[in-house]
CSV table of C-alpha atoms and ligand atoms in Angstrom, one decimal:
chain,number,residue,atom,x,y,z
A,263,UNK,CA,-109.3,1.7,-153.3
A,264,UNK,CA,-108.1,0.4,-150.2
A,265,UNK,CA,-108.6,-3.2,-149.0
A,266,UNK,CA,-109.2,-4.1,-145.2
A,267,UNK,CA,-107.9,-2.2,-142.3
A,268,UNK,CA,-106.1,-3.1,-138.6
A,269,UNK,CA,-107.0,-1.5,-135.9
A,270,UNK,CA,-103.5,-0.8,-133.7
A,271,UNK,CA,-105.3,-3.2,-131.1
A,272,UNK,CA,-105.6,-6.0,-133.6
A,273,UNK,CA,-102.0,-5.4,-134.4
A,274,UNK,CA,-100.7,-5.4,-131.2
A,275,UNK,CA,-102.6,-8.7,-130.6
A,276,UNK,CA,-101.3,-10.4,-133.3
A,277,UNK,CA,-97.7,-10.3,-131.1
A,278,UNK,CA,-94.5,-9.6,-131.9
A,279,UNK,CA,-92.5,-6.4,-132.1
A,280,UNK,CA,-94.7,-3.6,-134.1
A,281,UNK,CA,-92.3,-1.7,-135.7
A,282,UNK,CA,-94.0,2.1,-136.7
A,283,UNK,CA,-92.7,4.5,-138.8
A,284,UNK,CA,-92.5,8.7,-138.5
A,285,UNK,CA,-94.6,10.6,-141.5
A,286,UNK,CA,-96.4,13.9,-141.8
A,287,UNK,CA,-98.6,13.5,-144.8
A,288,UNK,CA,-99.6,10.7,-146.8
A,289,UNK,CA,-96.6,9.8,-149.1
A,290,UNK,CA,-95.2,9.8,-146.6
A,291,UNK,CA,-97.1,6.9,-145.1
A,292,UNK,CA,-97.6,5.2,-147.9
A,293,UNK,CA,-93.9,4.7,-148.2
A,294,UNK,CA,-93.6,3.3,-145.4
A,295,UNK,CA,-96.1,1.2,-144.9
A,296,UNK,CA,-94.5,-0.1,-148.8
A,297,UNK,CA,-91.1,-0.8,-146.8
A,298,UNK,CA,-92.9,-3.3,-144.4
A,299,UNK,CA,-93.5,-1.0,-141.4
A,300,UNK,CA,-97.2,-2.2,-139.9
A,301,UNK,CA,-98.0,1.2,-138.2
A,302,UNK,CA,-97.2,4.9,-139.1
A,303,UNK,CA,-96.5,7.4,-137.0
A,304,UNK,CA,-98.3,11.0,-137.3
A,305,UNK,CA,-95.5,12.9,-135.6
A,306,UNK,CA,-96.3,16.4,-134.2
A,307,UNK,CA,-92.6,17.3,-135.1
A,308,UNK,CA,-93.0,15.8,-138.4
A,309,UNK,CA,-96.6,17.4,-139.2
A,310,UNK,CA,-95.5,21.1,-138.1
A,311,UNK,CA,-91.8,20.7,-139.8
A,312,UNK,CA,-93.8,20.3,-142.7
A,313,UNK,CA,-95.2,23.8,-142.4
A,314,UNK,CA,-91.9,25.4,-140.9
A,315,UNK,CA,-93.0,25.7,-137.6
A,316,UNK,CA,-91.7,24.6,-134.4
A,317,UNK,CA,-93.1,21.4,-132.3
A,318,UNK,CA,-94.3,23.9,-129.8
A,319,UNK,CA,-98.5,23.3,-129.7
A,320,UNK,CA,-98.7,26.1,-132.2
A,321,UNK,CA,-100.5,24.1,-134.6
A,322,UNK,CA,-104.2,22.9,-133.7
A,323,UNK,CA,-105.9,19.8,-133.5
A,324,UNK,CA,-107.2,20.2,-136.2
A,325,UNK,CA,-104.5,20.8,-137.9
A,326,UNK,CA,-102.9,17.7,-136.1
A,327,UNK,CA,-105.7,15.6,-137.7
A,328,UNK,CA,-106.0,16.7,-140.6
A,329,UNK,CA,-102.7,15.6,-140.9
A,330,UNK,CA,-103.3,12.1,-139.4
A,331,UNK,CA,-106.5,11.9,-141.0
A,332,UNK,CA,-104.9,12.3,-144.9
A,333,UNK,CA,-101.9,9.5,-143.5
A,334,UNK,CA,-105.2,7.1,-142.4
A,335,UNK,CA,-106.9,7.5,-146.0
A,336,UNK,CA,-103.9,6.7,-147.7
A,337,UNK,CA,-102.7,3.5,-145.9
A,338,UNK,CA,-103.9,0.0,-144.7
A,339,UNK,CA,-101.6,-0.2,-141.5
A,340,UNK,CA,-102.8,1.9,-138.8
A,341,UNK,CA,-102.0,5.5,-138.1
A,342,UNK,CA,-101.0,6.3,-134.3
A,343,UNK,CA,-101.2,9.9,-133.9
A,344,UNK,CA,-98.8,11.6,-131.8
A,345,UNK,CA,-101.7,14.3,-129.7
A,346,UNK,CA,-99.5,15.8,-127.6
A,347,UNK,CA,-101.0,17.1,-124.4
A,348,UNK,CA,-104.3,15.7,-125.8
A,349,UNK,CA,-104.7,19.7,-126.6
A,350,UNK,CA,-105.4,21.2,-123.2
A,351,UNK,CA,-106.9,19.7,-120.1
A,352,UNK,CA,-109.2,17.0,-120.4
A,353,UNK,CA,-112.2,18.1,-121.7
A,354,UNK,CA,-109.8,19.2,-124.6
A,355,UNK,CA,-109.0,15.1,-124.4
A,356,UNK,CA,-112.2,14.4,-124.3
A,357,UNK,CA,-113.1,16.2,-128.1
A,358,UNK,CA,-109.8,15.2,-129.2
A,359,UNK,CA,-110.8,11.5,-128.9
A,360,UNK,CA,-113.9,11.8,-130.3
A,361,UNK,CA,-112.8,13.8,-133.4
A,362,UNK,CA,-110.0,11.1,-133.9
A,363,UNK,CA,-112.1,8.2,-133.6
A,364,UNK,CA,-114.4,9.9,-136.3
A,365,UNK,CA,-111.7,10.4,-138.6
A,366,UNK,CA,-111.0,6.5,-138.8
A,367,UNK,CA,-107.9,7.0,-135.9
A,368,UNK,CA,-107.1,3.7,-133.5
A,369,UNK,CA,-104.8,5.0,-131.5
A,370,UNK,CA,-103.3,8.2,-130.2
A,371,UNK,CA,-100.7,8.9,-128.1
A,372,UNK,CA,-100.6,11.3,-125.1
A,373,UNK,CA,-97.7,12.9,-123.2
A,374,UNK,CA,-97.5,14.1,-119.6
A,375,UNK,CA,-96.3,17.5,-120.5
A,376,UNK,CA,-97.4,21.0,-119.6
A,377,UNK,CA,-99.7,22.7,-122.2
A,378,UNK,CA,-98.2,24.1,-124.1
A,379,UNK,CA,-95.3,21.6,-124.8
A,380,UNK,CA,-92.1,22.0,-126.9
A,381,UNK,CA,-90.4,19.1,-128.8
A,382,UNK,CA,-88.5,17.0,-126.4
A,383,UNK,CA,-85.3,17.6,-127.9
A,384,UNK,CA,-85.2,21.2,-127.7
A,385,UNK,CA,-83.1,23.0,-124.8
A,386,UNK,CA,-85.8,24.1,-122.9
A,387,UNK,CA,-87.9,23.0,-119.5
A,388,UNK,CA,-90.1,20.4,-120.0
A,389,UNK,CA,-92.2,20.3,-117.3
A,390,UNK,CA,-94.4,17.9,-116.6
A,391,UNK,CA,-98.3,17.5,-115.2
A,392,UNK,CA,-98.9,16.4,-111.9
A,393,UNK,CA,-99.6,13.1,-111.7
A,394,UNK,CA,-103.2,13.2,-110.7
A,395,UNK,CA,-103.9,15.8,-113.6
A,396,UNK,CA,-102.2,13.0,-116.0
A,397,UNK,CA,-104.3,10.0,-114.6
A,398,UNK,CA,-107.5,12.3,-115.3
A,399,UNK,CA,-106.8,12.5,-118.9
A,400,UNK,CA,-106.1,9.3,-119.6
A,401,UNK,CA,-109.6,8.3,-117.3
A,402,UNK,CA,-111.5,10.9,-119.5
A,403,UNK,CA,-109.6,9.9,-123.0
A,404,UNK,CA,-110.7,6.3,-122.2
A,405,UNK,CA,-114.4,7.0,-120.9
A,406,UNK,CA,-114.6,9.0,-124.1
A,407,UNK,CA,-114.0,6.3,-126.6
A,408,UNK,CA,-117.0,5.2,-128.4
A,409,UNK,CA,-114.9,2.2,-130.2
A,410,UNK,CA,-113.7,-0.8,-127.6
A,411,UNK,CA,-110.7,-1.5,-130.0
A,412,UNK,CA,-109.8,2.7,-129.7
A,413,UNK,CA,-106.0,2.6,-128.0
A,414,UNK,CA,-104.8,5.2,-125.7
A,415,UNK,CA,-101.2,5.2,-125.1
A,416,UNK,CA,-99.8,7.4,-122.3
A,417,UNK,CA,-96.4,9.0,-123.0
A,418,UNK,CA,-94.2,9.7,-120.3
A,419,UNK,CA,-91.1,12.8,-120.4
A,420,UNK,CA,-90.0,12.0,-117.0
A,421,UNK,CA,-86.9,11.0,-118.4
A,422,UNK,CA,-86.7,13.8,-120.5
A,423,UNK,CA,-87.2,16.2,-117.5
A,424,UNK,CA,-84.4,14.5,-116.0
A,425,UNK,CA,-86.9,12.8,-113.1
A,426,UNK,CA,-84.9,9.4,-113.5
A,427,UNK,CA,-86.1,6.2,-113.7
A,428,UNK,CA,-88.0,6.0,-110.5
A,429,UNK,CA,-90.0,8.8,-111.3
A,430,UNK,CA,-90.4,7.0,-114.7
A,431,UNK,CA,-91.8,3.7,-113.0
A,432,UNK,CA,-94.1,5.8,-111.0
A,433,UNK,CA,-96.0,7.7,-113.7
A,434,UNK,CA,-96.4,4.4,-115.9
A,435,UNK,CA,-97.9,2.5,-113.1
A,436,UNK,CA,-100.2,5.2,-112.5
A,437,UNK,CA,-101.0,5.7,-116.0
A,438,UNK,CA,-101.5,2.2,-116.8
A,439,UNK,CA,-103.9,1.6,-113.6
A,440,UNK,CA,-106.0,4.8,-115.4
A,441,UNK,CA,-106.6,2.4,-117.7
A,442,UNK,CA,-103.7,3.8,-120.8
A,443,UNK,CA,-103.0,0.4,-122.9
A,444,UNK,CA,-99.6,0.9,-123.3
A,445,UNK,CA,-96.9,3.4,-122.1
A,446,UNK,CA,-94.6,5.4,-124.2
A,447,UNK,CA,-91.1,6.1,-122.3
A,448,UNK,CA,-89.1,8.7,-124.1
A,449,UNK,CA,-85.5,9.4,-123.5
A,450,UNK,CA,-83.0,11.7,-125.2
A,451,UNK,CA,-79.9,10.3,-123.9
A,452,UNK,CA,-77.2,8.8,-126.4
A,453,UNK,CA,-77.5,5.8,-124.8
A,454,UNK,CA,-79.9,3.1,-124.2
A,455,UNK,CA,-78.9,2.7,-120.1
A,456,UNK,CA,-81.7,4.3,-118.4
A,457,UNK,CA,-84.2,3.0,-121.2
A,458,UNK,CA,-82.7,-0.9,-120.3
A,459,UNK,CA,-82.8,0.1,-116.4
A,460,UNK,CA,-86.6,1.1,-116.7
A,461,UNK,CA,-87.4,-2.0,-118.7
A,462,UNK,CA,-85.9,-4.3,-116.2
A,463,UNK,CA,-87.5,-2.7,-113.3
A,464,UNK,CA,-91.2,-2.7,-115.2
A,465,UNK,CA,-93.8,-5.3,-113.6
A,466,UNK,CA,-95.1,-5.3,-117.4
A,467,UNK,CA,-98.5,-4.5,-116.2
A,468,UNK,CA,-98.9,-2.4,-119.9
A,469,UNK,CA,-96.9,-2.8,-123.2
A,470,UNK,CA,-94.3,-0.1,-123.5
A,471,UNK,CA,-93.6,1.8,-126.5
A,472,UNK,CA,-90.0,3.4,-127.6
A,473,UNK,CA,-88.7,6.0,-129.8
A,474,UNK,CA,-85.1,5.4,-130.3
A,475,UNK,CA,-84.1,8.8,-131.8
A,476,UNK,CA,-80.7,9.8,-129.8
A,477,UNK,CA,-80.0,5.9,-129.4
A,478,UNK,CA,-79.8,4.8,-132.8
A,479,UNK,CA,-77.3,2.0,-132.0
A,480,UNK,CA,-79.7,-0.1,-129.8
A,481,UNK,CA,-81.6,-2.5,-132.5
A,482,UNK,CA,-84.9,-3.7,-132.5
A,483,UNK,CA,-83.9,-7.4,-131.5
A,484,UNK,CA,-82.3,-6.1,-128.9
A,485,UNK,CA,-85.2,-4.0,-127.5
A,486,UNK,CA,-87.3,-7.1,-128.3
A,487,UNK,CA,-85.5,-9.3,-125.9
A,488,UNK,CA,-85.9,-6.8,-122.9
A,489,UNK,CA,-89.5,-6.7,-123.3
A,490,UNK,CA,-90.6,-3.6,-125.6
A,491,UNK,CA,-93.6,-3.8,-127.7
A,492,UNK,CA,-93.6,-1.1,-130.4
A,493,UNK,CA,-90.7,0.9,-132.1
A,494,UNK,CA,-90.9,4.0,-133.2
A,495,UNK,CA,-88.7,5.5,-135.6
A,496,UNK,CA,-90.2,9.0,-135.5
A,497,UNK,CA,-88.6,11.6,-137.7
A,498,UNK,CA,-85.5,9.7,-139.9
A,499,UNK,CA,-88.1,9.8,-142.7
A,500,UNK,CA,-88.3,14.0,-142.6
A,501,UNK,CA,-84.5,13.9,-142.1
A,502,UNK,CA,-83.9,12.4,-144.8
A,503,UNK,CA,-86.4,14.1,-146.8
A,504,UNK,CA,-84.7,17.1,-145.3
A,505,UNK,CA,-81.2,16.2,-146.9
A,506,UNK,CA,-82.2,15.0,-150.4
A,507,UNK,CA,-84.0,18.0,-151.2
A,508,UNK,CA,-81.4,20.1,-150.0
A,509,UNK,CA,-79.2,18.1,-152.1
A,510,UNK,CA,-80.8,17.7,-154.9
A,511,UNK,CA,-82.0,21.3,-155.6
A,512,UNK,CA,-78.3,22.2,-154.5
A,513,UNK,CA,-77.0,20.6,-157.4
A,514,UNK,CA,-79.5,21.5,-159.6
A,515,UNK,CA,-78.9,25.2,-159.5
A,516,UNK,CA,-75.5,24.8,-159.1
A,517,UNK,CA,-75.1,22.6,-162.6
A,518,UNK,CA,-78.0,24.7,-164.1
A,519,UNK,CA,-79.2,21.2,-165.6
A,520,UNK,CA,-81.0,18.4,-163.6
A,521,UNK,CA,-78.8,15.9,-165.7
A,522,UNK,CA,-76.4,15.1,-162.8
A,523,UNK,CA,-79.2,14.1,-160.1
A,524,UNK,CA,-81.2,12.2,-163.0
A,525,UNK,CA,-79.8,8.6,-162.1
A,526,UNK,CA,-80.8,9.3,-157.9
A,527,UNK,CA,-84.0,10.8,-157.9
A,528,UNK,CA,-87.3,8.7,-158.5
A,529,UNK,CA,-89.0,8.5,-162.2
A,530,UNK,CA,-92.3,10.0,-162.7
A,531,UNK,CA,-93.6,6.5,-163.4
A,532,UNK,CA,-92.8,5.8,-159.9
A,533,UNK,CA,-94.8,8.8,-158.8
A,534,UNK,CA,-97.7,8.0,-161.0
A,535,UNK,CA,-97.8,4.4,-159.2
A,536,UNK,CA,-97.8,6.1,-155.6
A,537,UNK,CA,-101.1,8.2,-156.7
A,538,UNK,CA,-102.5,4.7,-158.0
A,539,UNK,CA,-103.0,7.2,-160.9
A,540,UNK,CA,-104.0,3.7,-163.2
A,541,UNK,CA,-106.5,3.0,-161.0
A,542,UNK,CA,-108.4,6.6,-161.7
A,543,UNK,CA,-108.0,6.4,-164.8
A,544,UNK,CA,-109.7,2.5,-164.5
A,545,UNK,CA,-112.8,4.6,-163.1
A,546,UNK,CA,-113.2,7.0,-165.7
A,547,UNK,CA,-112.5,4.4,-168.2
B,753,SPV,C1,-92.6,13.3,-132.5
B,753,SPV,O1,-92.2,12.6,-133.5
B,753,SPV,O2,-93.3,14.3,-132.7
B,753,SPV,C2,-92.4,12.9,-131.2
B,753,SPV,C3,-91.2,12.1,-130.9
B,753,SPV,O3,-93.2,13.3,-130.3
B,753,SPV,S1,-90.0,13.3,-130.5
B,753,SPV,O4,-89.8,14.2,-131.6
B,753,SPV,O5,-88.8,12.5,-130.2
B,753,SPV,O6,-90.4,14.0,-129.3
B,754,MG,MG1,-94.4,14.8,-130.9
């Protein structure tokens, strides 16, 4: 029921900012891939809110993909699935690539944390690999691609470690001469400074790849015009999820009637046309 699908590659060659957002199952997705978005993002903080349970590698890979997997069925655009580690050391790269690729993934991301990792957000240490141990994953995750369009992006949390911007610069350089096709440089600072200083500094040897959670304010044009590729607005989907639900079943019980949410909440019809639910019944007909 689908009609023809990208690869992120063939996306990111077609120019121009990508613009990617954050889901955890395939309504998700599908939403917003409907509001014009041309990638989606399978976020490890999305996939394990979902179940109640902290960003903190406690859910699998499989889990993780089964995730991504049910996103990539659903949609056109192509799913870039947030991996992590990559699960372990590289070997555990080296599986998670091919069980990805198998699944009808085109790109994955991978971060330069510690196994296991907590969400970059959360008040904790962060540490990161050495930079060798990084350089080896992203060697193995590309040696184990069986598809030449597969895309490996390597994620960087020096920023979020608090390494600075130098440190930054010297982990992409070394991830992009492993071969990664584009860097991922994460920041949790209100502002965009230390994002801007990194992008000026970068010889642009790989495309680079934001998520502009804590700096909201700083628009795409803007990033566009100092040189980033892909945006990525990870999790304002599940935080808004988040505060409808609590809204809406809020004033449900406390009206004891769904009346007064009636006019803000989506008609059925509108559900029935997210399942494509006219289209099974065209196959039964
Ligand atoms: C995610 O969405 O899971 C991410 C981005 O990795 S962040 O939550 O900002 O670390
Ligand atoms: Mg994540």
């Amino acid at each position: 029921m689908t009609s023809t699908r990208v690869s992120f590659r063939e996306l990111m060659a077609q120019g121009g900012l990508v613009r990617v957002a954050g889901a955890h199952d395939a309504l998700g997705a599908t939403l917003a891939q409907q509001a014009g978005f041309q990638a989606v993002w399978a976020s490890s903080f999305e996939v394990s809110a979902a179940r109640c349970l902290p960003d903190a590698s406690i859910l699998t890979m499989t889990e993780y993909l089964a995730a991504a997997a049910d996103m990539q069925k659903a949609i056109d655009a192509p799913v870039v699935a947030d991996v992590d580690t990559g699960y372990g050391n590289s070997l555990n790269v080296a599986h998670m690539v091919h069980e990805y690729e198998a699944a009808g993934i085109t790109a994955v991301a991978i971060e330069d944390k510690v196994f296991p990792k907590v969400n970059s957000f959360a008040d904790t240490s962060h540490d990161l690999l050495p930079v060798a141990e990084f350089t080896h994953k992203i060697e193995t995750a590309k040696s184990a691609q069986r598809h030449e369009d597969f895309y490996v992006i390597a994620r960087t949390e020096a920023l979020i470690n608090g390494l600075g911007v130098e440190e930054a610069l010297k982990r992409c350089t070394a991830y992009a001469d492993a071969g990664a096709d584009a860097v991922l440089i994460h920041s949790k600072k209100k502002d965009e400074a230390e994002i801007v200083e990194f992008l000026d500094r970068w010889d642009g040897r790989a495309p680079v790849v934001i998520v502009p959670t804590t700096y909201p304010q700083w628009s795409a044009e803007a990033a566009t015009r100092h040189g980033v590729s892909v945006v990525i607005y990870a999790n304002q989907g599940l935080r808004a999820t988040v505060q409808a639900l609590r809204d809406t079943f809020r004033t449900i019980y406390a009206d004891g009637s769904s009346l007064g949410v009636e006019d803000s909440i989506a008609p059925v019809a509108d559900v029935f046309a997210l399942q494509k639910l006219d289209d099974w019944l065209a196959l039964d007909a």
